[in-house]
PDB file of C-alpha atoms in Angstrom:
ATOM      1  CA  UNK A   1      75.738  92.233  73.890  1.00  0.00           C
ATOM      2  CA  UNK A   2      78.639  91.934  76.057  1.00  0.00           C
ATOM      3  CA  UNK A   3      80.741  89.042  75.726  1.00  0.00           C
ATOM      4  CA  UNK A   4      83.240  88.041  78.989  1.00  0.00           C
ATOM      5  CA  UNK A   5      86.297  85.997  77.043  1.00  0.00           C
ATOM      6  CA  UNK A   6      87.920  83.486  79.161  1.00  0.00           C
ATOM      7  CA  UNK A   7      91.349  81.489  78.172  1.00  0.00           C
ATOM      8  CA  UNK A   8      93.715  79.260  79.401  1.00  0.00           C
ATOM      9  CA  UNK A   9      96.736  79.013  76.874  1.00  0.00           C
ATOM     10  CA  UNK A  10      99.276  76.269  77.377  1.00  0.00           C
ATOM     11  CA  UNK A  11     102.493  78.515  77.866  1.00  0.00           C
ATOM     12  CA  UNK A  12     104.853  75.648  78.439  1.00  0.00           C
ATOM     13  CA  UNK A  13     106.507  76.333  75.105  1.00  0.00           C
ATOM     14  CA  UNK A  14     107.454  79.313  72.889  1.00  0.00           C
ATOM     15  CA  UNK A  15     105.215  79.126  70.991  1.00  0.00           C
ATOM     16  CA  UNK A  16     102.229  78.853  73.584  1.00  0.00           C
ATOM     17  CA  UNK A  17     103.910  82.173  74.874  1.00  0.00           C
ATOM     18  CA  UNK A  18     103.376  83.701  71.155  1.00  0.00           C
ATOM     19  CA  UNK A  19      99.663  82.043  71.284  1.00  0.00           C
ATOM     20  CA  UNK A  20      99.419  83.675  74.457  1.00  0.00           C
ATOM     21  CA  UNK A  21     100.495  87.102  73.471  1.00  0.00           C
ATOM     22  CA  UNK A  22      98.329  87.415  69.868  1.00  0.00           C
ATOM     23  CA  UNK A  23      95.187  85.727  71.716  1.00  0.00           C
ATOM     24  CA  UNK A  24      95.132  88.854  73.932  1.00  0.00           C
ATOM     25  CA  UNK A  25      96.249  91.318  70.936  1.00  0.00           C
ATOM     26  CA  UNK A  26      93.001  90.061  69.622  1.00  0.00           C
ATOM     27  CA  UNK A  27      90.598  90.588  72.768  1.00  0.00           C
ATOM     28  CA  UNK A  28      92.404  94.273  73.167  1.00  0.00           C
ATOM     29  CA  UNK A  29      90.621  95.011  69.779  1.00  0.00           C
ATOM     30  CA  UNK A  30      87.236  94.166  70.648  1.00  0.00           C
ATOM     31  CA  UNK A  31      87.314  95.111  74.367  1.00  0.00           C
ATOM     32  CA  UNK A  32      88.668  95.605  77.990  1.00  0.00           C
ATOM     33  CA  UNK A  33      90.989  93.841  79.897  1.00  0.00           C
ATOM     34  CA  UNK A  34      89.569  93.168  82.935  1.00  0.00           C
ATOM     35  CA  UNK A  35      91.657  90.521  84.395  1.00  0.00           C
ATOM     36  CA  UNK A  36      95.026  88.887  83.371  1.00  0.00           C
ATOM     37  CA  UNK A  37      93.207  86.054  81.331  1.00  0.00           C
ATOM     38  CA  UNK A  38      89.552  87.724  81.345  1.00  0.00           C
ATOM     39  CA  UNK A  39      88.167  90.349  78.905  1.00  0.00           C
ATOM     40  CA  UNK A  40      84.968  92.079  78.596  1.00  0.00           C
ATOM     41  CA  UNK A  41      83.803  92.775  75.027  1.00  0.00           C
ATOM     42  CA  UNK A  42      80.929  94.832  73.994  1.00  0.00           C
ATOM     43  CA  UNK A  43      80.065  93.824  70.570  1.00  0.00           C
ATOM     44  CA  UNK A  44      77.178  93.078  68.118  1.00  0.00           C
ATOM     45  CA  UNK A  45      76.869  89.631  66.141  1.00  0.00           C
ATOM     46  CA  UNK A  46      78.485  90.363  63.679  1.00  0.00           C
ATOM     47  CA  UNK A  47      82.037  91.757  66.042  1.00  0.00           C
ATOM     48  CA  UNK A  48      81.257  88.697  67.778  1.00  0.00           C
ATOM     49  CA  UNK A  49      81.543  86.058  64.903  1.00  0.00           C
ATOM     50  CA  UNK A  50      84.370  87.880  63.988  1.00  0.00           C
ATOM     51  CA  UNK A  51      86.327  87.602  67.211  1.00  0.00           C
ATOM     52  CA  UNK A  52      85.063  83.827  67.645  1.00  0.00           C
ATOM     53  CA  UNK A  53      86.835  83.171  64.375  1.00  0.00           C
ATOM     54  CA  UNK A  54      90.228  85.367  65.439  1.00  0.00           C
ATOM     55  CA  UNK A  55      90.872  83.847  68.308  1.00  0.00           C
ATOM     56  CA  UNK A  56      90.052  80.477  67.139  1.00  0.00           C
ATOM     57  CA  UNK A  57      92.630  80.830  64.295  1.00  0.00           C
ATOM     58  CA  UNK A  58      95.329  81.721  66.986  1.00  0.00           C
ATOM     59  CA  UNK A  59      94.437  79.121  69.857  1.00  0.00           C
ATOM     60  CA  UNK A  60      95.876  75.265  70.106  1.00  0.00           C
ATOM     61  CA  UNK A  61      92.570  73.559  70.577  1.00  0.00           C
ATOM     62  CA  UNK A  62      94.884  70.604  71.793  1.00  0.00           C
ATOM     63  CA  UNK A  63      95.713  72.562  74.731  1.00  0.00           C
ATOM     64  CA  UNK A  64      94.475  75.520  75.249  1.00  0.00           C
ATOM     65  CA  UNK A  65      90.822  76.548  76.445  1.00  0.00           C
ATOM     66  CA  UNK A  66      88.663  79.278  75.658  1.00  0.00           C
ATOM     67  CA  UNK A  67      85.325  80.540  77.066  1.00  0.00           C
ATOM     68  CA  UNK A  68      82.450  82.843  75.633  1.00  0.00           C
ATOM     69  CA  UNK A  69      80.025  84.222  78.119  1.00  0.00           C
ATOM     70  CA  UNK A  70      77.657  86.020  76.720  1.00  0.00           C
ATOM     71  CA  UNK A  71      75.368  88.622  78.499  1.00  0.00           C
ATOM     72  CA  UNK A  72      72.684  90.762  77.905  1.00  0.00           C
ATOM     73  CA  UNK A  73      72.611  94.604  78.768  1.00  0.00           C
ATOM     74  CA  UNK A  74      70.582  93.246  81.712  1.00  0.00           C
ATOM     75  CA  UNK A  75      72.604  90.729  82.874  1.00  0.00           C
ATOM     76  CA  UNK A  76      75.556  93.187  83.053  1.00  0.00           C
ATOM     77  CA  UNK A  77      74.016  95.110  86.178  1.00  0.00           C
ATOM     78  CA  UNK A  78      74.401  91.037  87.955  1.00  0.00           C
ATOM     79  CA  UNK A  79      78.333  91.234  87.342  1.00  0.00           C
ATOM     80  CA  UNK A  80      80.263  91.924  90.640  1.00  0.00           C
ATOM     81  CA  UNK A  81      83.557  93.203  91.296  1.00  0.00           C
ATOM     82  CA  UNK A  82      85.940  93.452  94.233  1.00  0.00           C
ATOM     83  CA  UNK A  83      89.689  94.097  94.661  1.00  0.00           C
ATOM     84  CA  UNK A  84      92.144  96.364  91.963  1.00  0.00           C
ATOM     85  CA  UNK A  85      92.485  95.567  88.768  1.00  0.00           C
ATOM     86  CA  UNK A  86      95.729  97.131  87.282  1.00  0.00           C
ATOM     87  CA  UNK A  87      96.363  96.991  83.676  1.00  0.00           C
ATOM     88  CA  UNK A  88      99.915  95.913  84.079  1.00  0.00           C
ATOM     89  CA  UNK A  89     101.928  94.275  80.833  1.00  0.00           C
ATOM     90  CA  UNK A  90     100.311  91.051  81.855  1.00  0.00           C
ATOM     91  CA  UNK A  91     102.488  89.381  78.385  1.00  0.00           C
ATOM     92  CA  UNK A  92     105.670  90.714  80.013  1.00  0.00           C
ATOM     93  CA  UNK A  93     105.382  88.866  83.485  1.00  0.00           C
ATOM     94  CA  UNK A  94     104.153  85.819  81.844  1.00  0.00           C
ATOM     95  CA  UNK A  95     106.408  84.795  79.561  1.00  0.00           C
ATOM     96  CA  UNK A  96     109.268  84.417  82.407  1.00  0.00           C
TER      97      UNK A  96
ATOM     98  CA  UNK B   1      71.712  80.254  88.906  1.00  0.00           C
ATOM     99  CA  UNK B   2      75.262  79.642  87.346  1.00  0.00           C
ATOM    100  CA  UNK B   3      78.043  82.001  88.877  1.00  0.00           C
ATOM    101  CA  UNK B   4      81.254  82.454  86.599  1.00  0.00           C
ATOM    102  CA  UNK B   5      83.711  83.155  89.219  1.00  0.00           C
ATOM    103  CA  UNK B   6      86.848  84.455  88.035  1.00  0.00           C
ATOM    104  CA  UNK B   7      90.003  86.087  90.022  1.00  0.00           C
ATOM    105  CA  UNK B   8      93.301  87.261  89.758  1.00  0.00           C
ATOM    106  CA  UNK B   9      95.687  86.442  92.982  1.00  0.00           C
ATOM    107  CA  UNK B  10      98.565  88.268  93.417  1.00  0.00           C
ATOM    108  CA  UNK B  11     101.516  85.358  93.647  1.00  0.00           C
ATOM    109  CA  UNK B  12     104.847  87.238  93.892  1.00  0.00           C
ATOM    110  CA  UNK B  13     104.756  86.819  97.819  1.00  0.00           C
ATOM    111  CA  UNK B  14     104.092  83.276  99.391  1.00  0.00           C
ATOM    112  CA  UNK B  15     100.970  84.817 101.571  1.00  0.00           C
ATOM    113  CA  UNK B  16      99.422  85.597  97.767  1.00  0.00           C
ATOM    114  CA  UNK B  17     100.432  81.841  96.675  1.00  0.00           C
ATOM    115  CA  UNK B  18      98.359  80.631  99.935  1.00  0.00           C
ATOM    116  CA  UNK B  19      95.519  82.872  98.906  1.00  0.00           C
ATOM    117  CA  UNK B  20      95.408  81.611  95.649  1.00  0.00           C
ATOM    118  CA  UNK B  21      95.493  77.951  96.717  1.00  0.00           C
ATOM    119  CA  UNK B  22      92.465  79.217  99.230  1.00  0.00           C
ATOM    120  CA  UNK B  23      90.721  80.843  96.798  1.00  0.00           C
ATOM    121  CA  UNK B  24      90.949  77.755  94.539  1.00  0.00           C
ATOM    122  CA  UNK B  25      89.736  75.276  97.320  1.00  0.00           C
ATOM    123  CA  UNK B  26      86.601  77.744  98.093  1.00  0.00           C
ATOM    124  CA  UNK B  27      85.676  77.686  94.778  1.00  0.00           C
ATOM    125  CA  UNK B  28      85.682  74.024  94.781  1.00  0.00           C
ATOM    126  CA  UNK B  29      83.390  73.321  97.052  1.00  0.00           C
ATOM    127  CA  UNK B  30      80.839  75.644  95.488  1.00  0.00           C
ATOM    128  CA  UNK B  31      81.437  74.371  91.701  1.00  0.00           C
ATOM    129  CA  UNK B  32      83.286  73.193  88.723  1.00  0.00           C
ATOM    130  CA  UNK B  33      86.731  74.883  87.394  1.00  0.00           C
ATOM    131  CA  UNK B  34      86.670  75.188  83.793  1.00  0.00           C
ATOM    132  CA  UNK B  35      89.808  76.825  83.592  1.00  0.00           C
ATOM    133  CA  UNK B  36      93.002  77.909  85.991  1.00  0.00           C
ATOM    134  CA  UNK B  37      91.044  81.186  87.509  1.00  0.00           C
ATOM    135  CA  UNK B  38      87.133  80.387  86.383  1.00  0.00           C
ATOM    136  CA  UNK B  39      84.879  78.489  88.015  1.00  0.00           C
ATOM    137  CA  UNK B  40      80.841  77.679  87.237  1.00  0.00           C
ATOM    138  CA  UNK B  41      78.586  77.704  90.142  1.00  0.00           C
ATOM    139  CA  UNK B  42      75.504  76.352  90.356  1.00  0.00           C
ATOM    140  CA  UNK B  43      74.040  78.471  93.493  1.00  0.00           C
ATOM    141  CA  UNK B  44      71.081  79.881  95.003  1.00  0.00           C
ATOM    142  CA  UNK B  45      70.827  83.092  96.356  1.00  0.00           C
ATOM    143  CA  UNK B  46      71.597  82.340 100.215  1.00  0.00           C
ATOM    144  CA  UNK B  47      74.897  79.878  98.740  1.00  0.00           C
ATOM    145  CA  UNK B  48      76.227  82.661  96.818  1.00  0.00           C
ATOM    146  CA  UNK B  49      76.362  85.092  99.386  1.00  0.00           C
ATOM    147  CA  UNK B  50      77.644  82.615 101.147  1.00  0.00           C
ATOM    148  CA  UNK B  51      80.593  81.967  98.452  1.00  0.00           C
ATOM    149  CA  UNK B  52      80.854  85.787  98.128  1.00  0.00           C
ATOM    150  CA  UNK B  53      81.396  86.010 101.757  1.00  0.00           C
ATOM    151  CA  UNK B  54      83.858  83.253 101.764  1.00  0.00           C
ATOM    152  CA  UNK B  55      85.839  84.802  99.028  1.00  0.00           C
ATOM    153  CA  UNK B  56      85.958  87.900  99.966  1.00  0.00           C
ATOM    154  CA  UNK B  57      87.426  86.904 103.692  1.00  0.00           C
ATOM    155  CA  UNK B  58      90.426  85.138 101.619  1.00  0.00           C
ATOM    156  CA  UNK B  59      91.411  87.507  98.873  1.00  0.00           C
ATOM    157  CA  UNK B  60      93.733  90.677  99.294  1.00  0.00           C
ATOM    158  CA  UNK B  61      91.507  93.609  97.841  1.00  0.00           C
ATOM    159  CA  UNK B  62      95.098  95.668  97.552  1.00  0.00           C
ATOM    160  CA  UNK B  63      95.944  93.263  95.146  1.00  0.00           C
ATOM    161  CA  UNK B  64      93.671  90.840  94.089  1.00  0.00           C
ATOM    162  CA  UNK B  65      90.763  91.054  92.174  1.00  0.00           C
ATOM    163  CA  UNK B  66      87.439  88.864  92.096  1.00  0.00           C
ATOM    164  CA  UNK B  67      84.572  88.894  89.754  1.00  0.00           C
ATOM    165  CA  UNK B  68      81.009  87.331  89.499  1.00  0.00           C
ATOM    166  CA  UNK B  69      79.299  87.252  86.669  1.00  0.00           C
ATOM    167  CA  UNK B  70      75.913  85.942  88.188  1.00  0.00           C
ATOM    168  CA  UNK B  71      73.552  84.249  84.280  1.00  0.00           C
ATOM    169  CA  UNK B  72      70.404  82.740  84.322  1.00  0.00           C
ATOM    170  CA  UNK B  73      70.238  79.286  83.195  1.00  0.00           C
ATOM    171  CA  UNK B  74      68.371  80.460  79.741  1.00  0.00           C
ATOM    172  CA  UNK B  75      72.465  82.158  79.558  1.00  0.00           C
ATOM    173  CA  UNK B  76      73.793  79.407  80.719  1.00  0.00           C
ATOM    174  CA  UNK B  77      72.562  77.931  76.831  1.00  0.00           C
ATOM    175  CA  UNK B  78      74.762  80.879  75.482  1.00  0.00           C
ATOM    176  CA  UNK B  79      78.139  79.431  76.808  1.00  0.00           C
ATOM    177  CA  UNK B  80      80.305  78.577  74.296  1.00  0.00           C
ATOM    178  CA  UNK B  81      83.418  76.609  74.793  1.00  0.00           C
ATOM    179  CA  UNK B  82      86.561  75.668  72.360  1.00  0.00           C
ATOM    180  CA  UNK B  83      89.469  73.506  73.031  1.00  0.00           C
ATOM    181  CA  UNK B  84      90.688  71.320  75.738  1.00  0.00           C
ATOM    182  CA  UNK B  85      90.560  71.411  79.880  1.00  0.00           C
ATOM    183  CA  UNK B  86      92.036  69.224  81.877  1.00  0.00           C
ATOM    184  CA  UNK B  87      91.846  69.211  85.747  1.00  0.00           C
ATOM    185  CA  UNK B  88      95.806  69.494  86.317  1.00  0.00           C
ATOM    186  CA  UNK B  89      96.937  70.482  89.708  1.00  0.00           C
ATOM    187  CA  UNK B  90      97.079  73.990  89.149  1.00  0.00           C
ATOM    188  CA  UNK B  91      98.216  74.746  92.563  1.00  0.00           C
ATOM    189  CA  UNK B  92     101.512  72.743  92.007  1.00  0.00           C
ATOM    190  CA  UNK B  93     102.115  74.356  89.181  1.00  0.00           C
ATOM    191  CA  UNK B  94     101.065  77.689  89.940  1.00  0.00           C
ATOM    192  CA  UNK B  95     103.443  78.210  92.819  1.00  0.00           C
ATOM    193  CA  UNK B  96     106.862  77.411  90.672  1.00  0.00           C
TER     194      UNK B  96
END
């Protein structure tokens, strides 16, 4: 299935920075960036349980949000897209 | 259906800041943010084009980008959600 990973991480502190930075280490494992706080992951159960329980390990649940989304192979001819998408070092620019 | 609207707006010039404010307040009137750049929509087919059409007059396809991810409501059961959101004023903090 393909799963679209949304989050919202409190940045605010240093350490929501670092939260920041390892919750999208772990979404660059299981798929592709496709926005600065958006991934798409293509992934069985199993992958998926697995990156459930990653990214819940790194998040604040106090103040940060995440999102799972997920699609069928169908459902992934409905998804639209418009504009660029550049793959820029999204970690750098944020942490200013 | 439920639309997952999710965007990226370019914000180092103050014309991106406005079109990320616009894009925000667009969004708004079709549905509920869930987090900084996502919204759920609950649309028919004539109000989505609609939103599409409204979106796509406000964003800068140099260097924004827009997605839809466009689930049934049987997906809509699939959504799975961790942690905390609260409905700050994201525009006031967003242009800092």
């Amino acid at each position: 299935m393909l799963v679209i990973v949304t989050y919202d991480v409190s940045t605010v502190t240093a350490a929501g920075q670092k939260r920041l930075r390892r919750v999208a280490k772990v979404c660059e494992r299981y798929g592709q960036r496709v926005q600065k706080s958006v991934f798409e992951c293509q992934v069985g159960d199993m992958e998926f349980e697995e990156l459930e329980r990653e990214l819940l390990d790194e998040i604040d649940p106090d103040t940060d949000n995440l999102r799972f989304y997920r699609l069928t192979e169908q459902q992934r001819l409905r998804i639209k897209q418009y504009g660029v998408f550049r793959s820029i070092d999204y970690e750098g620019t944020l942490i200013i």
